[in-house]
């Protein structure tokens, strides 16, 4: 065959074995996928009724507002997954919605929810003390954010395995307690006596209460407030860090936390950079704090090493964003990987979850157990959609009559 230099980029379409192949493309602008008529797996049971579109065209629009306008006009974007609470609540009132030509639908999901959080990079000495990391957790006022920014759509994340039987709760008991007892002298004592709970800003007095607790934790770790600034009691160095982000959403999420941190003298700032630079810096752990996500399955295994292990902490490109290096965590990860049965796996995962939570490696944010989709009313959709993912767009198909009617109605606007 033709020799290729794999170290150099190419615009040659790759050879594939899936249901679609590249029909045409314009670099950085558009790619068109064509269904393979003699696809080898088309009649396998898991494929029947799926991959029904003959052609799929993807157009790249870098500006989010432009992409939104393209969807509302029709003819370019047919299906829009929505992530913005504000847009879902207030923007879906354009003419096509009012006419019933665009459907706004919520699909409930039962899959594990990711841990979305502020990842505190322990490769920076500033975050090396567990008391400091716990202190940074208290100024995050989820309840006010959810009410004023997210229209009450979100729920606070309380576990690295949220939404599954793998999430720890209450106090450790049974086999989980038996596993943890081996490491009691290396774990926070509260882990055995207190249920893990994040602060709840449910009253006007809550802010004062939790900020006071944060200051007390910083004091135990050797930090004091002088002239309105949190400084090291010995060196006088200020407690200062940067949150690295790449889009407007990062600013929405980070700003309330930054504002509360400043009330206790912590100088936190947000820096937005372009996505390519962001990816490179994250891969090389060149940040103080990032907003990250860690997704889980209901059968954790080898991937846990990439999330938490000491070895992964020094491996560029790993998902150990917090830089965790803890022999107990390493041991629990191995216990999960080599679990003897389901009960053993659940107990070991409960133990890992609890150890991660009580070490405050991250500041948990929130999740939303639904999939929001808006779509032009041109599709046939099976009545039963998979609850695990919420919806399977590959099971949808074009309804010719609906498509023809929409094309005639909106021809002049496209």
GROMACS .gro file of C-alpha atoms in nm:
model
  414
    1UNK     CA    1   0.000   0.000   0.000
    2UNK     CA    2   0.084   0.366  -0.010
    3UNK     CA    3   0.342   0.462   0.253
    4UNK     CA    4   0.236   0.736   0.491
    5UNK     CA    5   0.423   0.945   0.745
    6UNK     CA    6   0.203   0.900   1.054
    7UNK     CA    7   0.375   1.193   1.227
    8UNK     CA    8   0.234   1.438   0.972
    9UNK     CA    9  -0.126   1.559   0.935
   10UNK     CA   10  -0.327   1.448   0.635
   11UNK     CA   11  -0.659   1.528   0.467
   12UNK     CA   12  -0.688   1.179   0.322
   13UNK     CA   13  -1.016   1.021   0.443
   14UNK     CA   14  -0.938   0.723   0.668
   15UNK     CA   15  -1.047   0.369   0.594
   16UNK     CA   16  -1.325   0.268   0.832
   17UNK     CA   17  -1.560  -0.020   0.903
   18UNK     CA   18  -1.861   0.162   1.049
   19UNK     CA   19  -2.205   0.237   0.907
   20UNK     CA   20  -2.095   0.569   0.754
   21UNK     CA   21  -1.807   0.688   0.540
   22UNK     CA   22  -1.684   1.036   0.454
   23UNK     CA   23  -1.849   1.153   0.133
   24UNK     CA   24  -1.699   1.503   0.122
   25UNK     CA   25  -1.553   1.770   0.345
   26UNK     CA   26  -1.434   2.128   0.359
   27UNK     CA   27  -1.154   2.155   0.618
   28UNK     CA   28  -1.264   2.354   0.920
   29UNK     CA   29  -1.607   2.415   0.768
   30UNK     CA   30  -1.807   2.102   0.689
   31UNK     CA   31  -1.800   1.723   0.673
   32UNK     CA   32  -2.060   1.499   0.507
   33UNK     CA   33  -2.109   1.136   0.607
   34UNK     CA   34  -2.278   0.889   0.372
   35UNK     CA   35  -2.436   0.565   0.487
   36UNK     CA   36  -2.259   0.253   0.357
   37UNK     CA   37  -2.519   0.056   0.155
   38UNK     CA   38  -2.362  -0.284   0.221
   39UNK     CA   39  -2.260  -0.220   0.581
   40UNK     CA   40  -2.147  -0.554   0.719
   41UNK     CA   41  -2.322  -0.522   1.059
   42UNK     CA   42  -2.654  -0.380   0.938
   43UNK     CA   43  -2.850  -0.695   1.027
   44UNK     CA   44  -2.697  -0.762   1.366
   45UNK     CA   45  -2.962  -0.744   1.642
   46UNK     CA   46  -2.797  -0.442   1.807
   47UNK     CA   47  -2.805  -0.251   1.477
   48UNK     CA   48  -3.157  -0.322   1.355
   49UNK     CA   49  -3.361  -0.003   1.356
   50UNK     CA   50  -3.060   0.223   1.395
   51UNK     CA   51  -2.844   0.441   1.168
   52UNK     CA   52  -3.140   0.532   0.950
   53UNK     CA   53  -3.017   0.856   0.791
   54UNK     CA   54  -2.872   0.824   0.442
   55UNK     CA   55  -2.667   1.141   0.482
   56UNK     CA   56  -2.544   1.340   0.780
   57UNK     CA   57  -2.396   1.684   0.726
   58UNK     CA   58  -2.203   1.856   1.006
   59UNK     CA   59  -2.128   2.227   0.972
   60UNK     CA   60  -1.876   2.385   1.208
   61UNK     CA   61  -1.986   2.716   1.363
   62UNK     CA   62  -1.741   2.854   1.616
   63UNK     CA   63  -1.967   3.120   1.764
   64UNK     CA   64  -2.236   2.983   1.996
   65UNK     CA   65  -2.481   3.266   1.923
   66UNK     CA   66  -2.447   3.210   1.549
   67UNK     CA   67  -2.509   2.838   1.597
   68UNK     CA   68  -2.822   2.919   1.796
   69UNK     CA   69  -2.955   3.151   1.526
   70UNK     CA   70  -2.888   2.886   1.262
   71UNK     CA   71  -3.098   2.637   1.459
   72UNK     CA   72  -3.391   2.875   1.504
   73UNK     CA   73  -3.407   2.944   1.128
   74UNK     CA   74  -3.399   2.579   1.025
   75UNK     CA   75  -3.247   2.414   0.720
   76UNK     CA   76  -2.900   2.377   0.869
   77UNK     CA   77  -2.927   2.235   1.220
   78UNK     CA   78  -3.209   1.983   1.278
   79UNK     CA   79  -3.132   1.856   1.629
   80UNK     CA   80  -2.990   2.068   1.910
   81UNK     CA   81  -2.876   1.921   2.240
   82UNK     CA   82  -2.909   2.200   2.496
   83UNK     CA   83  -2.681   2.253   2.796
   84UNK     CA   84  -2.766   2.610   2.894
   85UNK     CA   85  -3.026   2.642   3.171
   86UNK     CA   86  -3.091   3.003   3.077
   87UNK     CA   87  -3.147   2.924   2.713
   88UNK     CA   88  -3.369   2.624   2.790
   89UNK     CA   89  -3.583   2.836   3.020
   90UNK     CA   90  -3.602   3.165   2.831
   91UNK     CA   91  -3.490   3.134   2.466
   92UNK     CA   92  -3.727   2.870   2.331
   93UNK     CA   93  -4.004   3.111   2.229
   94UNK     CA   94  -3.914   3.176   1.865
   95UNK     CA   95  -4.181   3.145   1.592
   96UNK     CA   96  -4.108   2.783   1.495
   97UNK     CA   97  -4.152   2.673   1.858
   98UNK     CA   98  -4.482   2.858   1.886
   99UNK     CA   99  -4.602   2.699   1.562
  100UNK     CA  100  -4.512   2.350   1.683
  101UNK     CA  101  -4.252   2.308   1.410
  102UNK     CA  102  -3.972   2.276   1.665
  103UNK     CA  103  -4.020   2.036   1.954
  104UNK     CA  104  -3.858   2.097   2.291
  105UNK     CA  105  -3.832   1.771   2.485
  106UNK     CA  106  -3.675   1.650   2.807
  107UNK     CA  107  -3.548   1.291   2.824
  108UNK     CA  108  -3.477   1.156   3.172
  109UNK     CA  109  -3.151   0.963   3.210
  110UNK     CA  110  -3.052   0.685   3.448
  111UNK     CA  111  -2.682   0.672   3.366
  112UNK     CA  112  -2.415   0.758   3.625
  113UNK     CA  113  -2.367   1.132   3.663
  114UNK     CA  114  -2.016   1.274   3.615
  115UNK     CA  115  -1.825   1.446   3.891
  116UNK     CA  116  -1.815   1.804   3.765
  117UNK     CA  117  -1.596   2.007   3.998
  118UNK     CA  118  -1.323   2.259   4.055
  119UNK     CA  119  -1.015   2.037   4.033
  120UNK     CA  120  -0.753   2.154   4.286
  121UNK     CA  121  -0.408   2.075   4.148
  122UNK     CA  122  -0.203   1.932   4.435
  123UNK     CA  123   0.107   1.958   4.224
  124UNK     CA  124   0.089   2.316   4.349
  125UNK     CA  125   0.200   2.331   4.715
  126UNK     CA  126  -0.085   2.572   4.785
  127UNK     CA  127  -0.334   2.284   4.774
  128UNK     CA  128  -0.125   2.024   4.956
  129UNK     CA  129  -0.307   2.058   5.291
  130UNK     CA  130  -0.641   1.877   5.327
  131UNK     CA  131  -0.765   2.148   5.566
  132UNK     CA  132  -0.706   2.412   5.301
  133UNK     CA  133  -0.890   2.207   5.039
  134UNK     CA  134  -1.182   2.160   5.278
  135UNK     CA  135  -1.177   2.533   5.350
  136UNK     CA  136  -1.211   2.605   4.978
  137UNK     CA  137  -1.524   2.389   4.965
  138UNK     CA  138  -1.729   2.598   5.208
  139UNK     CA  139  -1.748   2.923   5.004
  140UNK     CA  140  -1.914   2.744   4.710
  141UNK     CA  141  -2.279   2.850   4.737
  142UNK     CA  142  -2.458   2.603   4.511
  143UNK     CA  143  -2.810   2.685   4.627
  144UNK     CA  144  -2.791   3.053   4.536
  145UNK     CA  145  -2.627   2.973   4.202
  146UNK     CA  146  -2.893   2.715   4.122
  147UNK     CA  147  -3.172   2.957   4.206
  148UNK     CA  148  -3.034   3.269   4.037
  149UNK     CA  149  -2.835   3.127   3.744
  150UNK     CA  150  -2.970   2.779   3.667
  151UNK     CA  151  -3.345   2.822   3.729
  152UNK     CA  152  -3.342   2.538   3.982
  153UNK     CA  153  -3.263   2.274   3.719
  154UNK     CA  154  -2.947   2.134   3.882
  155UNK     CA  155  -2.873   1.908   4.180
  156UNK     CA  156  -2.560   1.918   4.396
  157UNK     CA  157  -2.312   1.639   4.330
  158UNK     CA  158  -2.241   1.438   4.646
  159UNK     CA  159  -2.039   1.147   4.511
  160UNK     CA  160  -1.785   1.052   4.246
  161UNK     CA  161  -2.030   0.776   4.149
  162UNK     CA  162  -2.348   0.984   4.163
  163UNK     CA  163  -2.667   0.812   4.055
  164UNK     CA  164  -2.546   0.455   4.107
  165UNK     CA  165  -2.533   0.194   4.381
  166UNK     CA  166  -2.158   0.262   4.390
  167UNK     CA  167  -2.204   0.598   4.564
  168UNK     CA  168  -2.116   0.597   4.933
  169UNK     CA  169  -2.370   0.718   5.189
  170UNK     CA  170  -2.426   0.730   5.564
  171UNK     CA  171  -2.144   0.582   5.771
  172UNK     CA  172  -1.920   0.298   5.649
  173UNK     CA  173  -2.043  -0.044   5.749
  174UNK     CA  174  -2.015  -0.411   5.658
  175UNK     CA  175  -1.753  -0.503   5.402
  176UNK     CA  176  -1.681  -0.138   5.323
  177UNK     CA  177  -1.591  -0.073   5.687
  178UNK     CA  178  -1.379  -0.388   5.689
  179UNK     CA  179  -1.183  -0.256   5.390
  180UNK     CA  180  -1.137   0.090   5.540
  181UNK     CA  181  -1.027  -0.040   5.881
  182UNK     CA  182  -0.698  -0.151   5.724
  183UNK     CA  183  -0.612   0.213   5.660
  184UNK     CA  184  -0.772   0.382   5.962
  185UNK     CA  185  -0.449   0.546   6.081
  186UNK     CA  186  -0.397   0.700   5.736
  187UNK     CA  187  -0.749   0.839   5.691
  188UNK     CA  188  -0.930   1.144   5.830
  189UNK     CA  189  -1.096   1.030   6.155
  190UNK     CA  190  -1.423   1.199   6.055
  191UNK     CA  191  -1.460   0.946   5.776
  192UNK     CA  192  -1.557   0.683   6.033
  193UNK     CA  193  -1.782   0.898   6.252
  194UNK     CA  194  -1.958   1.152   6.029
  195UNK     CA  195  -2.170   1.128   5.717
  196UNK     CA  196  -2.010   1.327   5.436
  197UNK     CA  197  -2.217   1.637   5.365
  198UNK     CA  198  -2.143   1.946   5.161
  199UNK     CA  199  -2.251   2.288   5.291
  200UNK     CA  200  -2.611   2.389   5.214
  201UNK     CA  201  -2.684   2.760   5.175
  202UNK     CA  202  -3.049   2.733   5.274
  203UNK     CA  203  -3.088   3.039   5.499
  204UNK     CA  204  -2.970   3.403   5.492
  205UNK     CA  205  -2.734   3.318   5.780
  206UNK     CA  206  -2.571   3.029   5.594
  207UNK     CA  207  -2.311   3.241   5.415
  208UNK     CA  208  -2.172   3.384   5.739
  209UNK     CA  209  -2.174   3.040   5.900
  210UNK     CA  210  -1.984   2.864   5.622
  211UNK     CA  211  -1.737   3.143   5.552
  212UNK     CA  212  -1.653   3.144   5.923
  213UNK     CA  213  -1.590   2.768   5.908
  214UNK     CA  214  -1.366   2.820   5.607
  215UNK     CA  215  -1.159   3.081   5.792
  216UNK     CA  216  -1.124   2.845   6.090
  217UNK     CA  217  -0.999   2.565   5.865
  218UNK     CA  218  -0.747   2.796   5.700
  219UNK     CA  219  -0.628   2.904   6.045
  220UNK     CA  220  -0.565   2.543   6.146
  221UNK     CA  221  -0.356   2.507   5.831
  222UNK     CA  222  -0.147   2.817   5.914
  223UNK     CA  223  -0.328   3.090   5.722
  224UNK     CA  224  -0.465   3.411   5.874
  225UNK     CA  225  -0.646   3.720   5.751
  226UNK     CA  226  -0.442   4.040   5.764
  227UNK     CA  227  -0.561   4.369   5.614
  228UNK     CA  228  -0.842   4.176   5.443
  229UNK     CA  229  -0.607   3.928   5.278
  230UNK     CA  230  -0.556   3.558   5.355
  231UNK     CA  231  -0.183   3.520   5.412
  232UNK     CA  232   0.056   3.256   5.541
  233UNK     CA  233   0.107   3.316   5.913
  234UNK     CA  234   0.481   3.248   5.886
  235UNK     CA  235   0.584   3.392   5.549
  236UNK     CA  236   0.313   3.651   5.485
  237UNK     CA  237   0.262   3.511   5.133
  238UNK     CA  238  -0.092   3.566   5.005
  239UNK     CA  239  -0.325   3.277   4.926
  240UNK     CA  240  -0.365   3.337   4.556
  241UNK     CA  241  -0.458   3.108   4.267
  242UNK     CA  242  -0.589   3.112   3.912
  243UNK     CA  243  -0.880   2.917   3.765
  244UNK     CA  244  -0.808   2.824   3.404
  245UNK     CA  245  -1.102   2.817   3.163
  246UNK     CA  246  -1.181   2.825   2.793
  247UNK     CA  247  -1.543   2.938   2.747
  248UNK     CA  248  -1.811   3.172   2.877
  249UNK     CA  249  -1.973   2.898   3.084
  250UNK     CA  250  -1.656   2.873   3.295
  251UNK     CA  251  -1.702   3.238   3.385
  252UNK     CA  252  -2.065   3.180   3.487
  253UNK     CA  253  -1.966   2.890   3.713
  254UNK     CA  254  -1.651   3.041   3.863
  255UNK     CA  255  -1.758   3.399   3.933
  256UNK     CA  256  -1.984   3.334   4.238
  257UNK     CA  257  -1.717   3.113   4.399
  258UNK     CA  258  -1.451   3.376   4.334
  259UNK     CA  259  -1.671   3.643   4.491
  260UNK     CA  260  -1.722   3.439   4.809
  261UNK     CA  261  -1.355   3.347   4.831
  262UNK     CA  262  -1.262   3.713   4.825
  263UNK     CA  263  -1.485   3.770   5.126
  264UNK     CA  264  -1.238   3.559   5.328
  265UNK     CA  265  -0.932   3.720   5.171
  266UNK     CA  266  -0.854   3.448   4.914
  267UNK     CA  267  -0.739   3.606   4.587
  268UNK     CA  268  -0.887   3.380   4.319
  269UNK     CA  269  -0.900   3.488   3.954
  270UNK     CA  270  -1.028   3.337   3.630
  271UNK     CA  271  -0.828   3.330   3.308
  272UNK     CA  272  -0.997   3.237   2.980
  273UNK     CA  273  -0.770   3.110   2.702
  274UNK     CA  274  -0.831   2.955   2.361
  275UNK     CA  275  -0.927   2.589   2.350
  276UNK     CA  276  -0.606   2.460   2.191
  277UNK     CA  277  -0.389   2.627   2.453
  278UNK     CA  278  -0.626   2.506   2.724
  279UNK     CA  279  -0.597   2.142   2.613
  280UNK     CA  280  -0.219   2.163   2.601
  281UNK     CA  281  -0.196   2.317   2.947
  282UNK     CA  282  -0.435   2.065   3.099
  283UNK     CA  283  -0.247   1.775   2.941
  284UNK     CA  284   0.070   1.906   3.106
  285UNK     CA  285  -0.105   1.992   3.437
  286UNK     CA  286  -0.006   2.356   3.394
  287UNK     CA  287  -0.282   2.511   3.605
  288UNK     CA  288  -0.385   2.586   3.961
  289UNK     CA  289  -0.754   2.497   3.925
  290UNK     CA  290  -0.972   2.387   3.634
  291UNK     CA  291  -1.339   2.302   3.596
  292UNK     CA  292  -1.336   1.937   3.496
  293UNK     CA  293  -1.561   1.636   3.459
  294UNK     CA  294  -1.494   1.274   3.546
  295UNK     CA  295  -1.749   1.028   3.413
  296UNK     CA  296  -1.800   0.680   3.554
  297UNK     CA  297  -1.966   0.357   3.452
  298UNK     CA  298  -2.152   0.111   3.674
  299UNK     CA  299  -1.861  -0.132   3.640
  300UNK     CA  300  -1.542   0.058   3.734
  301UNK     CA  301  -1.211  -0.105   3.652
  302UNK     CA  302  -0.869  -0.025   3.508
  303UNK     CA  303  -0.966   0.332   3.417
  304UNK     CA  304  -0.964   0.420   3.787
  305UNK     CA  305  -0.584   0.418   3.774
  306UNK     CA  306  -0.594   0.697   3.516
  307UNK     CA  307  -0.825   0.898   3.745
  308UNK     CA  308  -0.656   0.862   4.083
  309UNK     CA  309  -0.329   0.667   4.089
  310UNK     CA  310   0.008   0.807   4.195
  311UNK     CA  311   0.158   0.692   3.867
  312UNK     CA  312  -0.105   0.879   3.664
  313UNK     CA  313  -0.033   1.198   3.861
  314UNK     CA  314   0.301   1.221   3.680
  315UNK     CA  315   0.174   1.103   3.341
  316UNK     CA  316   0.099   1.390   3.099
  317UNK     CA  317  -0.249   1.358   2.953
  318UNK     CA  318  -0.389   1.146   3.236
  319UNK     CA  319  -0.720   1.231   3.401
  320UNK     CA  320  -0.569   1.262   3.748
  321UNK     CA  321  -0.639   1.635   3.729
  322UNK     CA  322  -0.604   1.685   4.106
  323UNK     CA  323  -0.258   1.528   4.115
  324UNK     CA  324  -0.356   1.269   4.378
  325UNK     CA  325  -0.068   1.068   4.521
  326UNK     CA  326  -0.205   0.859   4.807
  327UNK     CA  327  -0.104   0.499   4.884
  328UNK     CA  328  -0.450   0.433   5.029
  329UNK     CA  329  -0.618   0.547   4.709
  330UNK     CA  330  -0.377   0.333   4.506
  331UNK     CA  331  -0.463   0.030   4.718
  332UNK     CA  332  -0.837   0.088   4.688
  333UNK     CA  333  -0.811   0.127   4.312
  334UNK     CA  334  -0.637  -0.210   4.293
  335UNK     CA  335  -0.904  -0.357   4.518
  336UNK     CA  336  -1.169  -0.243   4.268
  337UNK     CA  337  -0.980  -0.380   3.970
  338UNK     CA  338  -0.933  -0.720   4.132
  339UNK     CA  339  -1.275  -0.742   4.300
  340UNK     CA  340  -1.391  -1.102   4.331
  341UNK     CA  341  -1.764  -1.040   4.276
  342UNK     CA  342  -2.023  -0.762   4.252
  343UNK     CA  343  -2.064  -0.721   4.626
  344UNK     CA  344  -1.688  -0.688   4.666
  345UNK     CA  345  -1.675  -0.435   4.383
  346UNK     CA  346  -1.953  -0.224   4.534
  347UNK     CA  347  -1.793  -0.225   4.879
  348UNK     CA  348  -1.449  -0.133   4.742
  349UNK     CA  349  -1.597   0.147   4.531
  350UNK     CA  350  -1.789   0.281   4.831
  351UNK     CA  351  -1.460   0.290   5.018
  352UNK     CA  352  -1.278   0.470   4.738
  353UNK     CA  353  -1.559   0.721   4.699
  354UNK     CA  354  -1.557   0.799   5.070
  355UNK     CA  355  -1.179   0.842   5.084
  356UNK     CA  356  -1.182   1.074   4.783
  357UNK     CA  357  -1.465   1.283   4.929
  358UNK     CA  358  -1.312   1.320   5.275
  359UNK     CA  359  -0.978   1.428   5.130
  360UNK     CA  360  -1.149   1.716   4.946
  361UNK     CA  361  -0.947   1.676   4.630
  362UNK     CA  362  -1.210   1.872   4.437
  363UNK     CA  363  -1.492   2.118   4.505
  364UNK     CA  364  -1.802   1.934   4.370
  365UNK     CA  365  -2.047   2.132   4.161
  366UNK     CA  366  -2.371   1.987   4.021
  367UNK     CA  367  -2.545   1.758   3.772
  368UNK     CA  368  -2.872   1.738   3.582
  369UNK     CA  369  -3.027   1.392   3.533
  370UNK     CA  370  -3.199   1.477   3.206
  371UNK     CA  371  -3.108   1.520   2.841
  372UNK     CA  372  -3.247   1.834   2.680
  373UNK     CA  373  -3.312   1.811   2.306
  374UNK     CA  374  -3.483   2.051   2.069
  375UNK     CA  375  -3.550   1.932   1.714
  376UNK     CA  376  -3.735   2.030   1.401
  377UNK     CA  377  -4.055   1.828   1.371
  378UNK     CA  378  -3.943   1.617   1.077
  379UNK     CA  379  -3.849   1.294   1.255
  380UNK     CA  380  -4.007   0.964   1.337
  381UNK     CA  381  -3.903   0.861   1.687
  382UNK     CA  382  -3.951   0.522   1.855
  383UNK     CA  383  -4.178   0.553   2.157
  384UNK     CA  384  -3.927   0.380   2.383
  385UNK     CA  385  -3.593   0.555   2.410
  386UNK     CA  386  -3.304   0.416   2.620
  387UNK     CA  387  -3.329   0.553   2.973
  388UNK     CA  388  -2.956   0.504   3.028
  389UNK     CA  389  -2.864   0.778   2.779
  390UNK     CA  390  -3.203   0.948   2.757
  391UNK     CA  391  -3.235   0.933   2.379
  392UNK     CA  392  -3.082   0.743   2.088
  393UNK     CA  393  -3.080   0.974   1.788
  394UNK     CA  394  -2.949   0.691   1.572
  395UNK     CA  395  -3.288   0.523   1.612
  396UNK     CA  396  -3.471   0.824   1.466
  397UNK     CA  397  -3.563   0.855   1.099
  398UNK     CA  398  -3.681   1.125   0.859
  399UNK     CA  399  -4.055   1.141   0.802
  400UNK     CA  400  -4.081   1.245   0.431
  401UNK     CA  401  -4.421   1.410   0.469
  402UNK     CA  402  -4.311   1.620   0.767
  403UNK     CA  403  -3.986   1.715   0.596
  404UNK     CA  404  -4.166   1.824   0.279
  405UNK     CA  405  -4.414   2.036   0.476
  406UNK     CA  406  -4.139   2.210   0.672
  407UNK     CA  407  -3.935   2.276   0.359
  408UNK     CA  408  -4.232   2.440   0.190
  409UNK     CA  409  -4.323   2.648   0.494
  410UNK     CA  410  -3.975   2.782   0.566
  411UNK     CA  411  -3.835   2.795   0.214
  412UNK     CA  412  -3.834   3.174   0.204
  413UNK     CA  413  -3.640   3.209   0.530
  414UNK     CA  414  -3.351   2.975   0.441
   0.00000   0.00000   0.00000
